[in-house]
CSV table of C-alpha atoms and ligand atoms in Angstrom, one decimal:
chain,number,residue,atom,x,y,z
A,8,MET,CA,166.6,4.5,-107.4
A,9,ARG,CA,165.9,8.0,-106.0
A,10,ARG,CA,162.2,7.4,-106.6
A,11,LEU,CA,162.3,4.1,-104.8
A,12,LEU,CA,164.1,5.8,-101.8
A,13,ALA,CA,161.4,8.6,-101.9
A,14,LEU,CA,158.7,6.0,-101.9
A,15,GLY,CA,160.3,4.2,-99.0
A,16,LEU,CA,160.7,7.4,-97.0
A,17,GLY,CA,157.0,8.3,-97.7
A,18,ALA,CA,155.9,4.9,-96.5
A,19,ALA,CA,158.0,5.2,-93.4
A,20,LEU,CA,156.4,8.6,-92.6
A,21,LEU,CA,152.9,7.2,-93.2
A,22,ILE,CA,153.6,4.3,-90.8
A,23,ALA,CA,154.9,6.7,-88.2
A,24,ALA,CA,151.8,8.9,-88.6
A,25,GLY,CA,149.4,6.0,-88.7
A,26,PRO,CA,149.0,5.3,-85.0
A,27,ALA,CA,148.6,9.0,-84.2
A,28,LEU,CA,145.8,9.3,-86.7
A,29,ALA,CA,144.2,6.1,-85.7
A,30,GLN,CA,144.2,7.3,-82.0
A,31,ASN,CA,142.3,10.4,-82.8
A,32,GLN,CA,139.8,9.1,-85.3
A,33,ILE,CA,137.0,6.7,-84.4
A,34,VAL,CA,136.1,4.4,-87.2
A,35,ILE,CA,132.6,3.0,-87.6
A,36,LYS,CA,132.2,0.2,-90.0
A,37,PHE,CA,128.6,0.1,-91.1
A,38,SER,CA,127.9,-3.1,-93.0
A,39,HIS,CA,124.7,-3.9,-94.9
A,40,VAL,CA,123.4,-6.3,-97.6
A,41,VAL,CA,121.6,-4.1,-100.1
A,42,THR,CA,122.8,-1.8,-102.8
A,43,PRO,CA,123.5,1.9,-102.1
A,44,GLU,CA,120.5,2.8,-104.3
A,45,THR,CA,117.9,1.5,-101.8
A,46,PRO,CA,116.2,3.2,-98.8
A,47,LYS,CA,118.7,1.5,-96.4
A,48,GLY,CA,121.7,2.2,-98.6
A,49,LYS,CA,120.8,5.9,-98.9
A,50,GLY,CA,120.1,6.1,-95.1
A,51,ALA,CA,123.5,4.6,-94.4
A,52,ASP,CA,125.2,7.0,-96.7
A,53,LYS,CA,123.3,9.9,-95.2
A,54,PHE,CA,124.4,8.8,-91.7
A,55,LYS,CA,128.0,8.8,-92.9
A,56,GLU,CA,127.8,12.3,-94.3
A,57,LEU,CA,126.2,13.8,-91.2
A,58,ALA,CA,128.2,11.8,-88.6
A,59,GLU,CA,131.5,13.0,-90.2
A,60,LYS,CA,130.2,16.5,-90.5
A,61,TYR,CA,128.9,16.8,-87.0
A,62,THR,CA,132.0,15.3,-85.4
A,63,ASP,CA,134.3,17.5,-87.5
A,64,GLY,CA,135.9,14.3,-88.9
A,65,ARG,CA,136.7,12.8,-85.5
A,66,VAL,CA,134.5,10.0,-86.6
A,67,LYS,CA,134.9,8.2,-89.9
A,68,VAL,CA,132.1,6.0,-91.1
A,69,GLU,CA,133.0,3.3,-93.6
A,70,VAL,CA,129.9,2.0,-95.3
A,71,TYR,CA,130.1,-1.6,-96.8
A,72,PRO,CA,127.0,-2.3,-98.9
A,73,ASN,CA,125.8,-5.3,-100.8
A,74,SER,CA,127.1,-8.0,-98.4
A,75,GLN,CA,130.7,-6.9,-99.4
A,76,LEU,CA,131.9,-7.7,-95.9
A,77,TYR,CA,129.3,-10.1,-94.4
A,78,LYS,CA,126.2,-12.0,-95.3
A,79,ASP,CA,123.0,-11.9,-93.2
A,80,LYS,CA,124.0,-14.2,-90.4
A,81,GLU,CA,127.6,-13.4,-90.3
A,82,GLU,CA,127.1,-9.7,-89.9
A,83,LEU,CA,125.2,-10.2,-86.7
A,84,GLU,CA,128.1,-12.3,-85.3
A,85,ALA,CA,130.6,-9.7,-86.5
A,86,LEU,CA,128.7,-7.0,-84.7
A,87,GLN,CA,128.7,-8.9,-81.4
A,88,LEU,CA,132.4,-9.7,-81.8
A,89,GLY,CA,133.1,-6.0,-82.5
A,90,ALA,CA,134.5,-6.6,-86.1
A,91,VAL,CA,131.9,-4.0,-87.3
A,92,GLN,CA,130.2,-1.3,-85.3
A,93,MET,CA,126.9,-0.8,-87.1
A,94,LEU,CA,124.3,-2.7,-89.1
A,95,ALA,CA,120.7,-2.4,-90.2
A,96,PRO,CA,119.4,-5.9,-90.5
A,97,SER,CA,115.8,-6.4,-91.5
A,98,LEU,CA,113.4,-7.0,-88.6
A,99,ALA,CA,113.0,-10.6,-89.9
A,100,LYS,CA,116.6,-11.4,-89.0
A,101,PHE,CA,116.6,-11.1,-85.2
A,102,GLY,CA,115.2,-14.5,-84.4
A,103,PRO,CA,118.5,-16.4,-84.7
A,104,LEU,CA,119.9,-13.9,-82.2
A,105,GLY,CA,117.3,-15.0,-79.7
A,106,VAL,CA,115.0,-12.0,-79.9
A,107,ARG,CA,112.1,-13.7,-81.7
A,108,GLU,CA,109.6,-10.9,-80.8
A,109,PHE,CA,110.9,-8.9,-83.7
A,110,GLU,CA,109.1,-11.4,-86.0
A,111,VAL,CA,105.8,-9.8,-85.1
A,112,PHE,CA,106.7,-7.4,-87.9
A,113,ASP,CA,106.6,-10.3,-90.3
A,114,LEU,CA,103.0,-11.3,-89.6
A,115,PRO,CA,101.0,-11.1,-92.9
A,116,TYR,CA,98.6,-8.1,-93.1
A,117,ILE,CA,99.2,-7.0,-89.5
A,118,PHE,CA,99.9,-3.4,-90.6
A,119,PRO,CA,97.2,-1.7,-92.6
A,120,ASP,CA,99.5,1.1,-93.5
A,121,LYS,CA,102.8,2.8,-92.7
A,122,LYS,CA,101.4,5.3,-90.3
A,123,VAL,CA,100.3,2.5,-88.0
A,124,LEU,CA,103.6,0.8,-88.5
A,125,GLN,CA,105.6,3.9,-87.5
A,126,ALA,CA,103.3,4.5,-84.5
A,127,VAL,CA,104.2,1.0,-83.3
A,128,GLU,CA,107.9,1.5,-83.9
A,129,GLN,CA,108.0,4.8,-82.1
A,130,GLY,CA,105.7,3.6,-79.2
A,131,PRO,CA,106.1,1.1,-76.4
A,132,VAL,CA,106.4,-1.9,-78.7
A,133,GLY,CA,109.4,-0.4,-80.5
A,134,LYS,CA,111.0,0.5,-77.2
A,135,LYS,CA,110.4,-2.9,-75.6
A,136,LEU,CA,112.1,-4.6,-78.5
A,137,PHE,CA,115.1,-2.4,-78.2
A,138,GLU,CA,115.3,-3.2,-74.5
A,139,LYS,CA,115.4,-6.9,-75.4
A,140,LEU,CA,118.4,-6.3,-77.6
A,141,GLU,CA,120.4,-4.8,-74.8
A,142,THR,CA,120.6,-8.2,-73.1
A,143,LYS,CA,122.4,-9.4,-76.2
A,144,GLY,CA,125.0,-6.7,-76.0
A,145,ILE,CA,123.3,-4.6,-78.8
A,146,VAL,CA,121.9,-1.1,-78.7
A,147,GLY,CA,119.0,-0.3,-81.1
A,148,LEU,CA,119.4,3.2,-82.5
A,149,ALA,CA,116.5,3.6,-84.9
A,150,TYR,CA,113.9,2.0,-87.1
A,151,TRP,CA,114.2,2.5,-90.8
A,152,ASP,CA,111.5,1.8,-93.4
A,153,ASN,CA,111.7,-0.1,-96.6
A,154,GLY,CA,108.2,-1.1,-97.7
A,155,PHE,CA,105.5,-3.6,-98.3
A,156,LYS,CA,106.3,-6.9,-100.1
A,157,VAL,CA,105.4,-8.4,-103.4
A,158,MET,CA,105.8,-12.0,-104.5
A,159,THR,CA,107.9,-13.0,-107.5
A,160,SER,CA,107.9,-16.3,-109.3
A,161,ASN,CA,108.0,-18.0,-112.6
A,162,LYS,CA,104.4,-19.0,-112.1
A,163,PRO,CA,101.5,-16.5,-112.0
A,164,LEU,CA,100.5,-16.9,-108.4
A,165,ARG,CA,97.0,-15.5,-108.2
A,166,LYS,CA,95.3,-17.6,-105.6
A,167,PRO,CA,96.5,-19.5,-102.5
A,168,ASP,CA,96.2,-22.8,-104.4
A,169,ASP,CA,98.8,-21.6,-106.9
A,170,TYR,CA,101.5,-21.6,-104.2
A,171,LYS,CA,101.3,-25.3,-103.6
A,172,GLY,CA,104.8,-26.9,-103.9
A,173,GLN,CA,106.5,-23.6,-104.9
A,174,LYS,CA,110.0,-23.3,-103.5
A,175,LEU,CA,110.1,-19.7,-102.2
A,176,ARG,CA,113.0,-18.0,-100.6
A,177,ILE,CA,112.5,-16.4,-97.2
A,178,GLN,CA,114.5,-14.5,-94.6
A,179,SER,CA,115.4,-16.4,-91.5
A,180,SER,CA,112.0,-15.9,-89.7
A,181,LYS,CA,109.7,-18.6,-88.3
A,182,VAL,CA,106.8,-16.3,-89.0
A,183,LEU,CA,107.7,-16.2,-92.7
A,184,GLU,CA,108.2,-19.9,-92.7
A,185,ALA,CA,104.7,-20.4,-91.3
A,186,GLN,CA,103.3,-17.8,-93.8
A,187,MET,CA,104.7,-19.8,-96.8
A,188,ARG,CA,103.5,-23.1,-95.3
A,189,ALA,CA,100.0,-21.7,-94.9
A,190,LEU,CA,100.0,-21.3,-98.6
A,191,GLY,CA,101.3,-24.8,-99.2
A,192,ALA,CA,104.6,-23.5,-100.4
A,193,LEU,CA,108.1,-24.8,-99.5
A,194,PRO,CA,110.0,-22.0,-97.7
A,195,GLN,CA,113.8,-21.9,-98.3
A,196,VAL,CA,115.8,-19.8,-95.9
A,197,MET,CA,118.7,-18.1,-97.8
A,198,ALA,CA,121.0,-15.2,-97.4
A,199,PHE,CA,120.0,-12.1,-99.4
A,200,SER,CA,123.2,-12.1,-101.4
A,201,GLU,CA,122.4,-15.6,-102.8
A,202,VAL,CA,118.8,-15.0,-103.9
A,203,TYR,CA,119.5,-13.7,-107.5
A,204,GLN,CA,121.6,-16.7,-108.4
A,205,ALA,CA,119.2,-19.1,-106.8
A,206,MET,CA,116.4,-17.7,-108.8
A,207,GLN,CA,118.4,-17.6,-112.0
A,208,THR,CA,119.4,-21.3,-111.7
A,209,GLY,CA,116.1,-22.5,-110.5
A,210,VAL,CA,117.2,-23.5,-107.0
A,211,VAL,CA,114.1,-21.6,-105.9
A,212,ASP,CA,111.0,-20.8,-107.9
A,213,GLY,CA,110.6,-17.3,-106.4
A,214,GLY,CA,110.4,-15.3,-103.3
A,215,GLU,CA,109.0,-12.2,-101.6
A,216,ASN,CA,110.6,-8.8,-101.2
A,217,THR,CA,110.1,-5.1,-101.7
A,218,PRO,CA,110.0,-3.6,-105.2
A,219,SER,CA,113.2,-1.7,-104.3
A,220,ASN,CA,115.1,-4.9,-103.4
A,221,VAL,CA,113.7,-6.8,-106.4
A,222,PHE,CA,114.8,-4.1,-108.8
A,223,THR,CA,118.3,-3.3,-107.3
A,224,GLN,CA,119.1,-7.0,-107.2
A,225,LYS,CA,117.8,-7.5,-110.7
A,226,MET,CA,115.5,-10.3,-109.5
A,227,HIS,CA,112.9,-9.1,-112.0
A,228,GLU,CA,115.2,-10.2,-114.8
A,229,VAL,CA,115.1,-13.8,-113.7
A,230,GLN,CA,111.4,-14.0,-112.6
A,231,LYS,CA,108.5,-14.2,-115.0
A,232,TYR,CA,105.9,-12.7,-112.7
A,233,LEU,CA,105.7,-10.1,-109.9
A,234,ILE,CA,102.5,-10.3,-107.9
A,235,ALA,CA,101.5,-7.1,-106.1
A,236,THR,CA,100.3,-8.7,-102.9
A,237,ASP,CA,101.4,-6.1,-100.3
A,238,HIS,CA,101.0,-9.0,-97.8
A,239,GLY,CA,103.8,-8.0,-95.4
A,240,TYR,CA,106.4,-5.5,-94.5
A,241,ILE,CA,110.2,-5.2,-94.6
A,242,GLY,CA,111.9,-2.6,-92.4
A,243,TYR,CA,115.1,-2.4,-90.4
A,244,ALA,CA,116.6,-1.8,-86.9
A,245,VAL,CA,119.8,0.2,-87.0
A,246,ILE,CA,121.9,-1.4,-84.3
A,247,THR,CA,125.4,-1.0,-82.7
A,248,ASN,CA,127.6,-2.9,-80.4
A,249,LYS,CA,126.8,-1.8,-76.8
A,250,LYS,CA,130.3,-1.9,-75.5
A,251,PHE,CA,131.5,0.2,-78.4
A,252,TRP,CA,128.6,2.7,-78.0
A,253,ASP,CA,129.1,3.0,-74.3
A,254,SER,CA,132.8,3.6,-74.7
A,255,LEU,CA,132.3,6.7,-77.0
A,256,PRO,CA,133.0,10.1,-75.5
A,257,GLN,CA,129.7,11.7,-74.5
A,258,ASP,CA,130.0,14.6,-76.9
A,259,ILE,CA,130.7,12.3,-79.8
A,260,ARG,CA,127.8,10.1,-78.9
A,261,ALA,CA,125.5,13.0,-78.8
A,262,GLN,CA,126.6,14.1,-82.3
A,263,LEU,CA,126.1,10.6,-83.6
A,264,GLU,CA,122.6,10.5,-82.2
A,265,LYS,CA,121.8,13.7,-83.9
A,266,ALA,CA,123.2,12.4,-87.2
A,267,MET,CA,121.2,9.1,-86.7
A,268,LYS,CA,118.0,11.0,-86.1
A,269,GLU,CA,118.4,13.0,-89.2
A,270,ALA,CA,119.5,10.0,-91.3
A,271,THR,CA,116.4,8.2,-90.0
A,272,ASP,CA,114.1,11.0,-91.1
A,273,HIS,CA,115.8,11.0,-94.5
A,274,ALA,CA,115.6,7.2,-95.0
A,275,ASN,CA,111.9,7.1,-93.9
A,276,ALA,CA,111.0,10.1,-96.0
A,277,ILE,CA,112.4,8.5,-99.2
A,278,ALA,CA,111.4,4.8,-98.7
A,279,GLN,CA,107.9,4.9,-100.3
A,280,LYS,CA,109.1,6.9,-103.3
A,281,GLU,CA,112.1,4.5,-103.8
A,282,ASN,CA,109.7,1.6,-103.9
A,283,ASP,CA,107.2,3.3,-106.2
A,284,ASP,CA,110.1,4.3,-108.6
A,285,ALA,CA,111.4,0.7,-108.5
A,286,MET,CA,108.0,-0.7,-109.3
A,287,ALA,CA,107.7,1.8,-112.3
A,288,ALA,CA,111.2,0.8,-113.4
A,289,ILE,CA,110.4,-2.9,-113.2
A,290,LYS,CA,107.3,-2.3,-115.3
A,291,ALA,CA,109.2,-0.2,-117.8
A,292,SER,CA,111.8,-2.9,-118.2
A,293,GLY,CA,109.2,-5.3,-119.6
A,294,LYS,CA,111.2,-8.2,-118.2
A,295,THR,CA,108.5,-9.4,-115.8
A,296,GLU,CA,104.8,-9.4,-115.9
A,297,ILE,CA,103.2,-7.5,-113.1
A,298,ILE,CA,100.0,-9.1,-111.7
A,299,THR,CA,97.5,-7.0,-109.9
A,300,LEU,CA,95.1,-9.1,-107.8
A,301,THR,CA,91.3,-8.7,-108.1
A,302,PRO,CA,89.5,-7.9,-104.8
A,303,GLU,CA,88.4,-11.5,-104.6
A,304,GLU,CA,91.9,-12.8,-105.1
A,305,LYS,CA,93.2,-10.4,-102.5
A,306,LYS,CA,90.5,-11.6,-100.0
A,307,ALA,CA,91.4,-15.2,-100.6
A,308,MET,CA,95.1,-14.5,-99.9
A,309,ARG,CA,94.2,-12.6,-96.8
A,310,THR,CA,92.0,-15.4,-95.5
A,311,ALA,CA,94.6,-18.0,-96.1
A,312,LEU,CA,97.4,-15.9,-94.4
A,313,LEU,CA,95.6,-14.6,-91.4
A,314,THR,CA,95.7,-18.1,-89.9
A,315,VAL,CA,99.4,-17.5,-89.2
A,316,HIS,CA,98.5,-14.9,-86.6
A,317,LYS,CA,97.0,-17.4,-84.2
A,318,GLU,CA,99.6,-20.0,-85.0
A,319,MET,CA,102.5,-17.6,-84.2
A,320,GLU,CA,100.9,-16.0,-81.1
A,321,SER,CA,103.0,-17.9,-78.6
A,322,ARG,CA,106.2,-17.2,-80.6
A,323,VAL,CA,105.9,-13.4,-81.0
A,324,GLY,CA,103.7,-12.7,-78.0
A,325,LYS,CA,100.0,-12.0,-77.8
A,326,GLU,CA,100.7,-8.8,-75.9
A,327,LEU,CA,102.7,-7.3,-78.8
A,328,MET,CA,100.1,-8.4,-81.4
A,329,ASP,CA,97.3,-6.8,-79.3
A,330,ALA,CA,99.3,-3.6,-79.0
A,331,ILE,CA,99.6,-3.5,-82.8
A,332,ASN,CA,96.0,-4.2,-83.3
A,333,LYS,CA,95.1,-1.5,-80.8
A,334,GLU,CA,97.1,1.0,-82.8
A,335,SER,CA,95.3,-0.1,-86.0
A,336,SER,CA,91.9,0.4,-84.3
A,337,ALA,CA,92.9,3.8,-83.1
A,338,ALA,CA,93.8,4.7,-86.7
A,339,GLY,CA,90.2,3.8,-87.7
A,340,TYR,CA,90.9,0.3,-89.1
B,426,LMR,C1,116.1,-9.8,-97.5
B,426,LMR,O1,117.0,-10.5,-97.0
B,426,LMR,O2,115.3,-10.2,-98.3
B,426,LMR,C2,116.0,-8.3,-97.1
B,426,LMR,O3,115.7,-8.2,-95.8
B,426,LMR,C3,117.3,-7.6,-97.4
B,426,LMR,C4,117.3,-6.2,-96.8
B,426,LMR,O4,118.1,-5.9,-96.0
B,426,LMR,O5,116.4,-5.4,-97.2
């Protein structure tokens, strides 16, 4: 009885203290769809650590990985409604929000390497895309890397012809849809959290993703082949709700910007190694066969997929594509 009373008293005290604590502490819910062991997962955890440190605990960051709170589409809605304060969706997922220019990043083979990609993100193109977000009540805080994509399937997809009739999962991007159609495949838009099961049960034949995402979601355990195509890129925009961001005290916002800058450097510094390690782990698992394309096979894929650039010009904007191509030329490509 005495214990019960003590518990009751404790609870009453907690309730009394609750509002005071809540008033002083700003909570940032950061939701994402991948595991904590990915470049994005590690970037989010780094941001939490630094944001809490630099604000002396006045800000608490709660990271919700692995679609624990929301799936792809819902998380964007949740951000706009203010149910979460931070996300890092892949650049392929902004079309449904009405900012289709982000899909320029999905164009196959548009980036010859990550240096060009980062120059584009840090330059006028990256800035312009973030300006577009503001009209949707969203502030773009940073670009985070993941890596170049591989294909996975139960069929050894070596040449464009092999893709005919394959049901391949894609993210919700019209450019990715056009890319799969250019190969004669049947694109299936699906939330990331549903992909493993869809592969396991045969709802889809395969998909495309980075080695890090394939490995951490165990997709390699339910796919017979992984084809090292490097045909496209997956990266992220870290975003926040504009109303929330603007309402923060200036000193807090400055500390959060500092934390974001350092978390970004961290995420971008580890992304390549995370993907290389994931590829090695997939290989070591022996659960899927890794196919390396010959130079001729690579060329055939490239020829088939480059047709998508012209087709998608009016959707993503010729100006943006030209700006990226200019950056590639400047880098000597
Ligand atoms: C996917 O949906 O395939 C990826 O974009 C998931 C992610 O956030 O990396």
